[in-house]
mmCIF file of C-alpha atoms in Angstrom:
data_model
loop_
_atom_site.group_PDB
_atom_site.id
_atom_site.type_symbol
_atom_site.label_atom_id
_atom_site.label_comp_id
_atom_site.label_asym_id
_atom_site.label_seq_id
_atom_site.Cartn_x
_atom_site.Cartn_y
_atom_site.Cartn_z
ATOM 1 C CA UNK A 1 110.360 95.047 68.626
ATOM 2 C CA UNK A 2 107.580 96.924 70.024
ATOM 3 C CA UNK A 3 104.299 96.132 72.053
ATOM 4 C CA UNK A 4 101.008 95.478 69.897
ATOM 5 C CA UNK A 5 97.131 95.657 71.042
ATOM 6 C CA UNK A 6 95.682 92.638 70.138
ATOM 7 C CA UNK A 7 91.834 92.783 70.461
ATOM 8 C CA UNK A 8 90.346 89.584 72.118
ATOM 9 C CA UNK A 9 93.923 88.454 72.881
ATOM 10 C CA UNK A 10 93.416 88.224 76.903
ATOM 11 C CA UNK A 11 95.372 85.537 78.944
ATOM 12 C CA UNK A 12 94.204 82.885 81.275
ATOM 13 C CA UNK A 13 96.477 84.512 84.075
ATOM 14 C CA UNK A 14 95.029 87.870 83.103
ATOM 15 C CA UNK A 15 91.311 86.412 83.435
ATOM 16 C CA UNK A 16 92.627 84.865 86.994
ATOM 17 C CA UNK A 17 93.613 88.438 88.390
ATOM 18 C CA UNK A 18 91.012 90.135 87.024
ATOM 19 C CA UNK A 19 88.431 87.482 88.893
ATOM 20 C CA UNK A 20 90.452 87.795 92.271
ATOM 21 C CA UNK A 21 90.815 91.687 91.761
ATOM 22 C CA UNK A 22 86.994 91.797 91.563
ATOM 23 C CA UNK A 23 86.695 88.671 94.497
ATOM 24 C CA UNK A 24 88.827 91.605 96.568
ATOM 25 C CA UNK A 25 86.690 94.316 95.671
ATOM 26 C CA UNK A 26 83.468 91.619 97.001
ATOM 27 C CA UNK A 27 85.099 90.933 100.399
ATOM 28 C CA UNK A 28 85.498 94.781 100.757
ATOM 29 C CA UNK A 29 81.858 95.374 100.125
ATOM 30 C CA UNK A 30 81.063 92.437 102.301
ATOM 31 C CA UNK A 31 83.226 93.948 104.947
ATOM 32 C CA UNK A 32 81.234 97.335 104.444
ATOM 33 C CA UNK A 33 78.241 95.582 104.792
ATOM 34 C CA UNK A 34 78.424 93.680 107.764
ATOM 35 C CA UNK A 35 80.535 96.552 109.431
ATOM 36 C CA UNK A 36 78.073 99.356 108.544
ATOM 37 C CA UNK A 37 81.354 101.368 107.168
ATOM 38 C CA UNK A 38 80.584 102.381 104.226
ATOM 39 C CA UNK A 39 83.963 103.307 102.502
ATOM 40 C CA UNK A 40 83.069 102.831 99.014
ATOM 41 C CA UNK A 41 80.761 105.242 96.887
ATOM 42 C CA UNK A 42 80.692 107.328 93.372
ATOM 43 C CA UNK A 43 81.449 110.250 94.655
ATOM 44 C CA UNK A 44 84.494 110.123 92.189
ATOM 45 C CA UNK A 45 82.312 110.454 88.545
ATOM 46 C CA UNK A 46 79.580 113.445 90.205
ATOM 47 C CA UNK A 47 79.800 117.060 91.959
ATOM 48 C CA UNK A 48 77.245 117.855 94.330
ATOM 49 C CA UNK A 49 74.215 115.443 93.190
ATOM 50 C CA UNK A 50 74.202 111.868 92.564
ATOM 51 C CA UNK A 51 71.991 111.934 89.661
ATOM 52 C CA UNK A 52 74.791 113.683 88.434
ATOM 53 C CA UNK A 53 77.048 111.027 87.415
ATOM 54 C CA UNK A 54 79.873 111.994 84.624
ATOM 55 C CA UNK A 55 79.990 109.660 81.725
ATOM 56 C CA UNK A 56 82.906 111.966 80.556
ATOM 57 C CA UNK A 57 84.576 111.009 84.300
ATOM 58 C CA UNK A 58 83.563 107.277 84.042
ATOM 59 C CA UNK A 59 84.978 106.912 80.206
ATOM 60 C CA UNK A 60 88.413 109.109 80.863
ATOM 61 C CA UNK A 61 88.284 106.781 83.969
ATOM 62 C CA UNK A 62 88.257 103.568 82.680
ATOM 63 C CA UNK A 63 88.908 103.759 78.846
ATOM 64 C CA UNK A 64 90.505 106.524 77.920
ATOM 65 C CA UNK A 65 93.725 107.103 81.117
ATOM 66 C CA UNK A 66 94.472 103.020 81.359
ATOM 67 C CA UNK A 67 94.739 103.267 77.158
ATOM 68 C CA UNK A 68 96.726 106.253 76.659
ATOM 69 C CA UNK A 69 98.858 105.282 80.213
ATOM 70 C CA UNK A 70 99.854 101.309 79.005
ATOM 71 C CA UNK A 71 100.785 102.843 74.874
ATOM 72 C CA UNK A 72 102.925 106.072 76.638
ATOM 73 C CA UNK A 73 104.583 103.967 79.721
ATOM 74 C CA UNK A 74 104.254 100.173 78.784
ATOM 75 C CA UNK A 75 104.653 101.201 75.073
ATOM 76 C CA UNK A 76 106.892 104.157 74.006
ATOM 77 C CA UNK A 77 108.881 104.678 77.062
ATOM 78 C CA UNK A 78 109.596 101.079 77.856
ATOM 79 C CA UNK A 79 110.668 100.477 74.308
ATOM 80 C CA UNK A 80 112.292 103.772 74.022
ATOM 81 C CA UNK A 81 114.561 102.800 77.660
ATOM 82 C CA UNK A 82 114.945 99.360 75.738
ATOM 83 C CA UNK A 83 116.668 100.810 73.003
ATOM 84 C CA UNK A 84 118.805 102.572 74.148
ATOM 85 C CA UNK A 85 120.356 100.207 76.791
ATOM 86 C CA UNK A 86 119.905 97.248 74.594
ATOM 87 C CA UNK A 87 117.992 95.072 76.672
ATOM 88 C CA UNK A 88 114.789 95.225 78.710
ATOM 89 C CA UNK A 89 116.228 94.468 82.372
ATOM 90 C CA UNK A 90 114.777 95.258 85.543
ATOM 91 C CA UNK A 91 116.240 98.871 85.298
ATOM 92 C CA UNK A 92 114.519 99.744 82.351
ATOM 93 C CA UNK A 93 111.311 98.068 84.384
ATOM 94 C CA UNK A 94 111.923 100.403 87.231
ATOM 95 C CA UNK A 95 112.709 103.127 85.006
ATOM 96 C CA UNK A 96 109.658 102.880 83.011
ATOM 97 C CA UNK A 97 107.258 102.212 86.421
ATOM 98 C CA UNK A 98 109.141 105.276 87.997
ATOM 99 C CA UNK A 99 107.907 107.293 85.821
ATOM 100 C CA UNK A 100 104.292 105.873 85.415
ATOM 101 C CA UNK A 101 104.261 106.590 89.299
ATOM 102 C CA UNK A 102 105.698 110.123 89.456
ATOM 103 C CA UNK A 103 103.345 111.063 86.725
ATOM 104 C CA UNK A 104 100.270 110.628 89.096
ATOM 105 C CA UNK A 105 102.426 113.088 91.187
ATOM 106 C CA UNK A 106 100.094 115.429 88.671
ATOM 107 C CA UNK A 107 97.067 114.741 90.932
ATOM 108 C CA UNK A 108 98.967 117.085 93.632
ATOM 109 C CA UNK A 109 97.913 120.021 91.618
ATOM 110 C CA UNK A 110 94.304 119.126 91.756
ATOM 111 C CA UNK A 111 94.581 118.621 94.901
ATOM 112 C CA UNK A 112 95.726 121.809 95.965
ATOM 113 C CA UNK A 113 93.024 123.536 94.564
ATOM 114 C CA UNK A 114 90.373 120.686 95.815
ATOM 115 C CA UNK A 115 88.878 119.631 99.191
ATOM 116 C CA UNK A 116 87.757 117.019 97.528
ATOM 117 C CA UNK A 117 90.984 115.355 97.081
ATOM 118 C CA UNK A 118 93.308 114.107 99.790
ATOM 119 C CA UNK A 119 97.040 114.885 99.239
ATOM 120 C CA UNK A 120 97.476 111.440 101.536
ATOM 121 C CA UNK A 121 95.095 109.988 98.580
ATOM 122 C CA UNK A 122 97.734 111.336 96.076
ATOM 123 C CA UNK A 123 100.375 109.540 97.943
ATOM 124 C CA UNK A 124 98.928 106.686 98.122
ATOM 125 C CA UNK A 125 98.213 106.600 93.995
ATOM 126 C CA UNK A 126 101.662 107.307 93.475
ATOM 127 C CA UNK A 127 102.936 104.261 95.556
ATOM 128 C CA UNK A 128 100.408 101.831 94.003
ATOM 129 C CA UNK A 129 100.903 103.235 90.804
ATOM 130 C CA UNK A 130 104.931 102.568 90.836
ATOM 131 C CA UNK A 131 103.770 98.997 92.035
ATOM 132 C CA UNK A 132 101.457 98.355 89.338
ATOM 133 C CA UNK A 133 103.601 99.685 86.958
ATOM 134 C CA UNK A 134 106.013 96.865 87.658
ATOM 135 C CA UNK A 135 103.424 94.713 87.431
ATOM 136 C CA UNK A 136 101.664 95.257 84.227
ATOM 137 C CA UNK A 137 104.929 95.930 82.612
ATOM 138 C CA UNK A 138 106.026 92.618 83.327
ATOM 139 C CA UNK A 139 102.511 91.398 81.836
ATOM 140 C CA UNK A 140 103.077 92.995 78.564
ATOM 141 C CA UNK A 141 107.052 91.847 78.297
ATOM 142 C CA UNK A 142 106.200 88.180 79.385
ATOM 143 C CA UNK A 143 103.253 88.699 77.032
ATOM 144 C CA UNK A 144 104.770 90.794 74.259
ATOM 145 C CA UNK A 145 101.963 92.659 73.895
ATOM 146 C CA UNK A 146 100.103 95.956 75.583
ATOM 147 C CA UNK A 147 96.379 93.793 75.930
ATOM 148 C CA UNK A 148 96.769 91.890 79.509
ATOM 149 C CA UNK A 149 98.249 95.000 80.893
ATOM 150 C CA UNK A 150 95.023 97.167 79.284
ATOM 151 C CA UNK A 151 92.844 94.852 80.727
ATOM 152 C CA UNK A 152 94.467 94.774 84.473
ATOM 153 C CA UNK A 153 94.702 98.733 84.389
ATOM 154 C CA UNK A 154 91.106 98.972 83.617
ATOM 155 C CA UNK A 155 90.176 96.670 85.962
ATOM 156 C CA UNK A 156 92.447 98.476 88.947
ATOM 157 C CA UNK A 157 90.938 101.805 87.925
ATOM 158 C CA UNK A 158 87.498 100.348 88.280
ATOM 159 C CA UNK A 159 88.279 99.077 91.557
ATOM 160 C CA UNK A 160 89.941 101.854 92.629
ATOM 161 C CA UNK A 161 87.877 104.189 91.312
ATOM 162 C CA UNK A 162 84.716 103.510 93.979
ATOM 163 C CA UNK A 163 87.294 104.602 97.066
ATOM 164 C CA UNK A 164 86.723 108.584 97.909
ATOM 165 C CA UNK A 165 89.546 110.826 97.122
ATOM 166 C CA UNK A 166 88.532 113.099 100.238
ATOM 167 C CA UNK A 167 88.897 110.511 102.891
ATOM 168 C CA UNK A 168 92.183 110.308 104.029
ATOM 169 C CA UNK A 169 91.681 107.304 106.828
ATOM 170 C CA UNK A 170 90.259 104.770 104.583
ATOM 171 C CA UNK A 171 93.567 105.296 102.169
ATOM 172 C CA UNK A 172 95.019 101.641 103.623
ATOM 173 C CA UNK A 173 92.357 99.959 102.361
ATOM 174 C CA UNK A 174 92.228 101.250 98.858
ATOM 175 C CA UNK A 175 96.009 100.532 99.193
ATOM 176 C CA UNK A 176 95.334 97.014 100.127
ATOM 177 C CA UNK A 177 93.105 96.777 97.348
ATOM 178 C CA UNK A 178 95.439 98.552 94.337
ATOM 179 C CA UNK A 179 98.400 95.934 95.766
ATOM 180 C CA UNK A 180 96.155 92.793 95.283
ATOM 181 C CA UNK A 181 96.795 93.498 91.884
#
């Protein structure tokens, strides 16, 4: 039995964590605010000048890596683990999530030949990504489908998304805002 996409098939625990993942990412901007420390920016979708901004880096953001991610990892390789051990236990759940996370160990090559990526950033992605894994692929099993988990990797990526790569100190609170997922 394998995961399906149902469109408009969200739910109401899904809703719930998307609202407090975006109530997070509203404290943090509060924080910014009142603090004057501005952390959060869109650096990450242009190069150089603002009116720059990439659609192409905003869609393969937020549409295109959290749909291809949740069919390969929550999909294929979950169900792929599954059958061949016969049952979806909580080492096919790390197994799957393990590799989700090491995958983003990819983003090490970019930022070798970057400055505008922090390895620490890297390391911090791979961590949050092993803990989301877990989490959205125990969305899609309790849900027996691929859509809640979609919708709470979008919404991560968004979040995440606004935190600079190149800024290795503020890498504590993007983790504190991946985990509140």
């Amino acid at each position: 039995k394998g995961f399906t996409l149902t469109p408009g098939r969200v739910s109401r625990s899904c809703i719930i964590l998307v609202v407090c993942t975006a109530l997070q990412f509203m404290c943090v901007c509060l924080y910014q605010y009142l603090t004057k420390d501005w952390i959060i920016s869109w650096e990450n979708y242009y190069k150089g000048d603002p009116s720059s901004i990439s659609l192409v880096s905003l869609i393969m953001m937020l549409v295109v890596s959290p749909l291809s991610e949740e069919i390969l990892f929550r999909g294929i390789i979950f169900d792929t683990i599954r059958a061949r051990t016969g049952h979806a236990g909580t080492a096919t759940l790390l197994a799957s999530s393990g590799l989700f996370a090491m995958s983003h160990s990819l983003n090490f090559a970019l930022a070798a030949g970057s400055s505008s990526i922090s390895p620490y950033y890297v390391l911090v992605q791979i961590f949050v990504a092993f803990v989301a894994g877990v989490v959205l692929q125990q969305r899609a099993v309790s849900t027996g489908g691929l859509t809640d988990s979609l919708v709470l990797h979008m919404a991560n990526n968004l979040s995440a998304s606004f935190y600079p790569m190149s800024k290795p100190t503020h890498h504590a609170l993007l983790l504190s805002t991946a985990l509140s997922l």
